[in-house]
Short mmCIF file of C-alpha atoms in Angstrom, two decimals:
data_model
loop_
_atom_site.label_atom_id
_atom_site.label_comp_id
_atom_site.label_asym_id
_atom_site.label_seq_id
_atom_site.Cartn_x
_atom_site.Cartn_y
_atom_site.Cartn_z
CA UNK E 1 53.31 -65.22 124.03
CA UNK E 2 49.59 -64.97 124.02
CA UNK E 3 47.94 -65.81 120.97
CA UNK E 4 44.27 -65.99 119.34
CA UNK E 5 43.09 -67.19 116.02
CA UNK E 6 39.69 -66.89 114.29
CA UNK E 7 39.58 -69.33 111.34
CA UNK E 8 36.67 -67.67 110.14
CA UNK E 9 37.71 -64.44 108.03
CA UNK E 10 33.88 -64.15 107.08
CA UNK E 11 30.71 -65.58 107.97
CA UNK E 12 27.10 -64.71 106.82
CA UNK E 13 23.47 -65.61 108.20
CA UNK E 14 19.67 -64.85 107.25
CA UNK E 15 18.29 -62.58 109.80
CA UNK E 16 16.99 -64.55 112.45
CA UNK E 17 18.55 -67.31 111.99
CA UNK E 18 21.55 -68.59 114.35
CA UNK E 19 25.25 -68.05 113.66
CA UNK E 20 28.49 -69.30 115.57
CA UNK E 21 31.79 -67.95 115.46
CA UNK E 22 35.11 -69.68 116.12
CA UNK E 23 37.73 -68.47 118.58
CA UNK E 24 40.96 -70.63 119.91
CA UNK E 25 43.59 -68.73 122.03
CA UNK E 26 47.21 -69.90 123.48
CA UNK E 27 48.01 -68.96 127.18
CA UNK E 28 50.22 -70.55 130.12
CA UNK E 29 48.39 -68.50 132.36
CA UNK E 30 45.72 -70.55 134.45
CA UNK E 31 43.50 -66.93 135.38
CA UNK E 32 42.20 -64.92 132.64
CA UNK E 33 39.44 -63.08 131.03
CA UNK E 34 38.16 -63.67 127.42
CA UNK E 35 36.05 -61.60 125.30
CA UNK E 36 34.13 -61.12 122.02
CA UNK E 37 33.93 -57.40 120.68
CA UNK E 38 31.97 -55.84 117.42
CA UNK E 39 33.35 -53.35 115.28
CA UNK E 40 30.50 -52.20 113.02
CA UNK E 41 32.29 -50.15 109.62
CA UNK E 42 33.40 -46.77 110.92
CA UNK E 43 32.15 -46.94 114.67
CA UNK E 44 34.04 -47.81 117.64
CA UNK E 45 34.35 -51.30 119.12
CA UNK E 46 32.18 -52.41 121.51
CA UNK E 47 32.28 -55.31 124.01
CA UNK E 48 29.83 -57.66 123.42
CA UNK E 49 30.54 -60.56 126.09
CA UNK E 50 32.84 -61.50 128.62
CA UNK E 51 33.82 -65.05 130.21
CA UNK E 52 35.92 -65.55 133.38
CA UNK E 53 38.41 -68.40 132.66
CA UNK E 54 37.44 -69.37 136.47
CA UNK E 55 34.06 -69.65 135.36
CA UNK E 56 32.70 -72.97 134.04
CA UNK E 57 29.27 -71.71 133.47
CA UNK E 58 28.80 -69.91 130.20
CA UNK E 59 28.17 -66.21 129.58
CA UNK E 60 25.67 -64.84 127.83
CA UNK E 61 23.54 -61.71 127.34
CA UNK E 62 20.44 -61.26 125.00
CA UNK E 63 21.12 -63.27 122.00
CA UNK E 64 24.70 -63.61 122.76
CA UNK E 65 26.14 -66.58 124.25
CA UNK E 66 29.56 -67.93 124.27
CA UNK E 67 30.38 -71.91 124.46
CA UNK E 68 33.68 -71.76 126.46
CA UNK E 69 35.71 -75.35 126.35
CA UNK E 70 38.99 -74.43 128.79
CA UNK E 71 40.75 -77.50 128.32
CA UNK E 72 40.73 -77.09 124.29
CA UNK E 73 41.14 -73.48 124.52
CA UNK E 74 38.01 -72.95 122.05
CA UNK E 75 35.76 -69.53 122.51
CA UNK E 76 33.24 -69.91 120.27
CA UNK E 77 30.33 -67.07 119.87
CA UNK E 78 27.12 -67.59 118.95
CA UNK E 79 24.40 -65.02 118.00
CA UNK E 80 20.47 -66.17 118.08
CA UNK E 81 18.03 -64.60 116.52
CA UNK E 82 19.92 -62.71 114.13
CA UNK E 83 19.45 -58.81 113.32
CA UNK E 84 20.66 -56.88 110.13
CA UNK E 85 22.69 -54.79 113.54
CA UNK E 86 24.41 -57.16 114.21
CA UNK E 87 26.50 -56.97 110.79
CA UNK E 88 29.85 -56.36 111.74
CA UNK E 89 33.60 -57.22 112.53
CA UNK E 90 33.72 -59.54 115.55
CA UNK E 91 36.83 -59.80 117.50
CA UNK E 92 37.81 -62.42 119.96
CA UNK E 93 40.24 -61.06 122.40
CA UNK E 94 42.40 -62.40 125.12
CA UNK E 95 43.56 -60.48 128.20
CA UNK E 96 47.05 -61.27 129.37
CA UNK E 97 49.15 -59.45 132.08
CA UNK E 98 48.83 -55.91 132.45
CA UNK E 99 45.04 -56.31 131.58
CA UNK E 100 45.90 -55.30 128.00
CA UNK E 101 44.15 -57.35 124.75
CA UNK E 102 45.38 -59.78 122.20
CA UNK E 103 42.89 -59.64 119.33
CA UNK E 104 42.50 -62.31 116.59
CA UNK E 105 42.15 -61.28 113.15
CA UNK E 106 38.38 -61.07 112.89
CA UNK E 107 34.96 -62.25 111.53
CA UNK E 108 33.57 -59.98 109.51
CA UNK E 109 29.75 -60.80 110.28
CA UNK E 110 27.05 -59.92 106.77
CA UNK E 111 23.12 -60.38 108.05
CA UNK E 112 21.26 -61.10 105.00
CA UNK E 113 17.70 -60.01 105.22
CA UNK Z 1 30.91 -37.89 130.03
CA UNK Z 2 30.21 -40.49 127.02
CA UNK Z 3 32.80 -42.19 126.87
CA UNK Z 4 36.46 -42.20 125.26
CA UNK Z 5 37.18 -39.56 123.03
CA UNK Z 6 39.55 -39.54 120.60
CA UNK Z 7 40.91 -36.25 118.17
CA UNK Z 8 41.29 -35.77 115.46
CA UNK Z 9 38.95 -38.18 113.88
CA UNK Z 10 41.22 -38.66 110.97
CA UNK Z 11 44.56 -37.45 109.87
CA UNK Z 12 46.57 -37.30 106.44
CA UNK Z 13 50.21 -36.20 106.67
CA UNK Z 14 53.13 -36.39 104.08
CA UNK Z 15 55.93 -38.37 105.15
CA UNK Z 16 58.85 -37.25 107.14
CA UNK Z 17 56.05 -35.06 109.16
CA UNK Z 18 55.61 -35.09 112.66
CA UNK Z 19 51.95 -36.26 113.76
CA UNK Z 20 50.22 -36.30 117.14
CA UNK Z 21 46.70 -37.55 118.54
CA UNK Z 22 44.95 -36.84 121.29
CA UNK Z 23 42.60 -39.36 124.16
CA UNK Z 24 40.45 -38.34 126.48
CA UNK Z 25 39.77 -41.32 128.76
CA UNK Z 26 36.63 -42.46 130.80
CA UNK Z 27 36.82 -39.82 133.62
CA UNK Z 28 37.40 -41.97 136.33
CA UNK Z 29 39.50 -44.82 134.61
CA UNK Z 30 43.10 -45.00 135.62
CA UNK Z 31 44.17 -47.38 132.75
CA UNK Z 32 44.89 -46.40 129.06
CA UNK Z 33 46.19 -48.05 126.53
CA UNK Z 34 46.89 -47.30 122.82
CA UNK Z 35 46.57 -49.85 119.79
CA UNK Z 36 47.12 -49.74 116.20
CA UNK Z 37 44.56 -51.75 113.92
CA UNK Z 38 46.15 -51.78 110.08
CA UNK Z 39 42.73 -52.66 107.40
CA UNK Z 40 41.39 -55.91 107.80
CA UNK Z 41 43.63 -56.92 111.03
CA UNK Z 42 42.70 -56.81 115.10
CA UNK Z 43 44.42 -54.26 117.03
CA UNK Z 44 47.80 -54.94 118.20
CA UNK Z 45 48.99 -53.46 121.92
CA UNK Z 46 51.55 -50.54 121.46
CA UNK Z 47 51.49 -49.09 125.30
CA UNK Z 48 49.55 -49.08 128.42
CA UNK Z 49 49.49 -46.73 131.65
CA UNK Z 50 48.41 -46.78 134.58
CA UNK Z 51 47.61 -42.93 135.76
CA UNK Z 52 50.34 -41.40 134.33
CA UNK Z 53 53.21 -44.08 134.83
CA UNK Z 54 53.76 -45.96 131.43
CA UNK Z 55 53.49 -49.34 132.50
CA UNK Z 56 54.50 -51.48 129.03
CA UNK Z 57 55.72 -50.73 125.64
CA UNK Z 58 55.43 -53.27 122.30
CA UNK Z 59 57.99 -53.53 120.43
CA UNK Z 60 55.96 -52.26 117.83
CA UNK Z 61 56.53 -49.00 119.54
CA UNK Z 62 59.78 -47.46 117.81
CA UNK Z 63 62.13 -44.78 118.75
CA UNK Z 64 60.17 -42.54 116.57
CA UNK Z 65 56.39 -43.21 118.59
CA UNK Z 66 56.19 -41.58 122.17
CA UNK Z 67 53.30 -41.43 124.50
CA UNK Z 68 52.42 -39.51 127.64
CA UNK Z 69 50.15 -39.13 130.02
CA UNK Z 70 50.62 -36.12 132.29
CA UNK Z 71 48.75 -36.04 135.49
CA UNK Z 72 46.87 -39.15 134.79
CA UNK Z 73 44.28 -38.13 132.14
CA UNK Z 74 44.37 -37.48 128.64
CA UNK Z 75 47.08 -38.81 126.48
CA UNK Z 76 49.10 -38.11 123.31
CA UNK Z 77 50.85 -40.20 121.39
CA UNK Z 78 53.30 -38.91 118.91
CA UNK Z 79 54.56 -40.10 115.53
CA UNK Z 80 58.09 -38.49 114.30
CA UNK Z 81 59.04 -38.52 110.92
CA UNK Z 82 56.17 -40.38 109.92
CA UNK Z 83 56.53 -43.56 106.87
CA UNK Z 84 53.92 -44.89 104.88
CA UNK Z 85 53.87 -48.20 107.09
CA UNK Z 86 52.28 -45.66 109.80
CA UNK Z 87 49.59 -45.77 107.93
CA UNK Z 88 46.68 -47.13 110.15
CA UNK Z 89 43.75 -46.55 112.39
CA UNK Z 90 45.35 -45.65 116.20
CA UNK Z 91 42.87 -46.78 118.78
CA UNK Z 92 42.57 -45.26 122.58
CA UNK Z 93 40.85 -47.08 125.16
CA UNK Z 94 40.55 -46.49 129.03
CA UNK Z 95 39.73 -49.51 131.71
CA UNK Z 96 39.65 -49.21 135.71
CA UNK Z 97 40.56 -52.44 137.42
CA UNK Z 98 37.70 -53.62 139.49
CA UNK Z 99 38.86 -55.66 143.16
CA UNK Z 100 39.60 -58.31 140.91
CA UNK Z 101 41.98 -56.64 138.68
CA UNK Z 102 40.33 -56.78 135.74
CA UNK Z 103 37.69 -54.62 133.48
CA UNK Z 104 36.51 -54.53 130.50
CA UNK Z 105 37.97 -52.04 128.06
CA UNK Z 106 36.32 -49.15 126.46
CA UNK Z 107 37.45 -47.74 122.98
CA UNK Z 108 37.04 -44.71 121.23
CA UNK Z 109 36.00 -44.41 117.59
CA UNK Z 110 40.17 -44.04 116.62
CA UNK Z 111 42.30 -41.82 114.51
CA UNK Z 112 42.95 -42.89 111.01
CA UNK Z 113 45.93 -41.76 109.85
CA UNK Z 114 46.98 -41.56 106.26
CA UNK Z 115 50.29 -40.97 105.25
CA UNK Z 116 51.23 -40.27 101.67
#
């Protein structure tokens, strides 16, 4: 069974200042695709990065970079530059076979201005 | 089209009462899947198609939760004889595998439903 843990039930960070979130997963598979999505209160999820296990190199977009450590099965996010936007729930998520998502249990992310 | 769309926005039923929601996919994605987020949790997998074959059930899906998905685009999912453990927000999202097999996921905003 696939599984993903975020230690971190909250974290909190003065706007434009740096924050990292913590992500470990569980898989046997050797191919698969990891991801970190927001869930701001009331509003749909949204993807905010994606990593290709068969990638070494690290994602990122904007502010948003992942450090991705394969052989310890850490996904860590971390957002630069904070903005009171990006105050949300973040979700790591795993994909396993079928393409459908294991979630962990969440960040929830306060900006303080 | 905006994206996934999901009706009705939020539903409260009394118990023993029959409930079901509606997804409109991505237009031209041929995967949807349904989840079920409780407060404070990630969403957990219930089912998955892939045009209008069912692909994979959870066993969180019980005898008394069905889903289709005639002709390959929108989907219901029904609850029968709801209980108060249904209680949740029910989350639609749509994918289409890329030549790799894999694509991101797109949600829609959920239905909350409340039953008391």
């Amino acid at each position: 069974a696939q599984t993903v843990t975020q230690s971190q039930p909250e974290m909190s960070v003065q706007e434009a200042e740096t924050v990292t979130l913590s992500c470990t997963y569980d898989t046997s598979e050797s191919d698969y695709y990891l991801f970190w999505y927001k869930q701001p209160p009331s509003r749909q999820m949204i993807l905010v990065i994606r990593q290709e296990a068969y990638k070494q190199q690290n994602a990122t977009e904007n502010r948003f970079s992942v450090n991705f450590q394969k052989a310890a099965k850490s996904f860590s996010l971390k957002i630069s530059d904070s903005q009171l936007g990006d105050a949300a729930m973040y979700f790591c998520a795993q994909e396993t076979s079928g393409s459908r998502l294991t979630f962990g249990e969440g960040t929830q992310l306060t900006v303080n201005p | 089209d905006t994206g996934v769309s999901q009706n009705p926005r939020h539903k409260i039923t009394k118990r023993g009462q029959n409930v079901t929601f509606r997804c409109d996919p991505i237009s031209e994605h041929n995967r949807l899947y349904w989840y079920r987020q409780t407060l404070g949790q990630g969403p957990e997998f219930l089912t998955y198609f892939q045009n209008e074959a069912q692909l994979e059930k959870s066993r969180l899906l019980s005898d008394r939760f069905s889903a289709e998905r005639p002709k390959g685009s929108f989907s219901t999912l029904e609850i029968q004889r709801t209980e108060q453990g249904d209680s949740a927000m029910y989350l639609c999202a749509s994918s289409y595998p890329t030549g790799t097999g894999r694509t991101e996921a797109f949600f829609g905003q959920g239905t909350r439903l409340t039953v008391v």
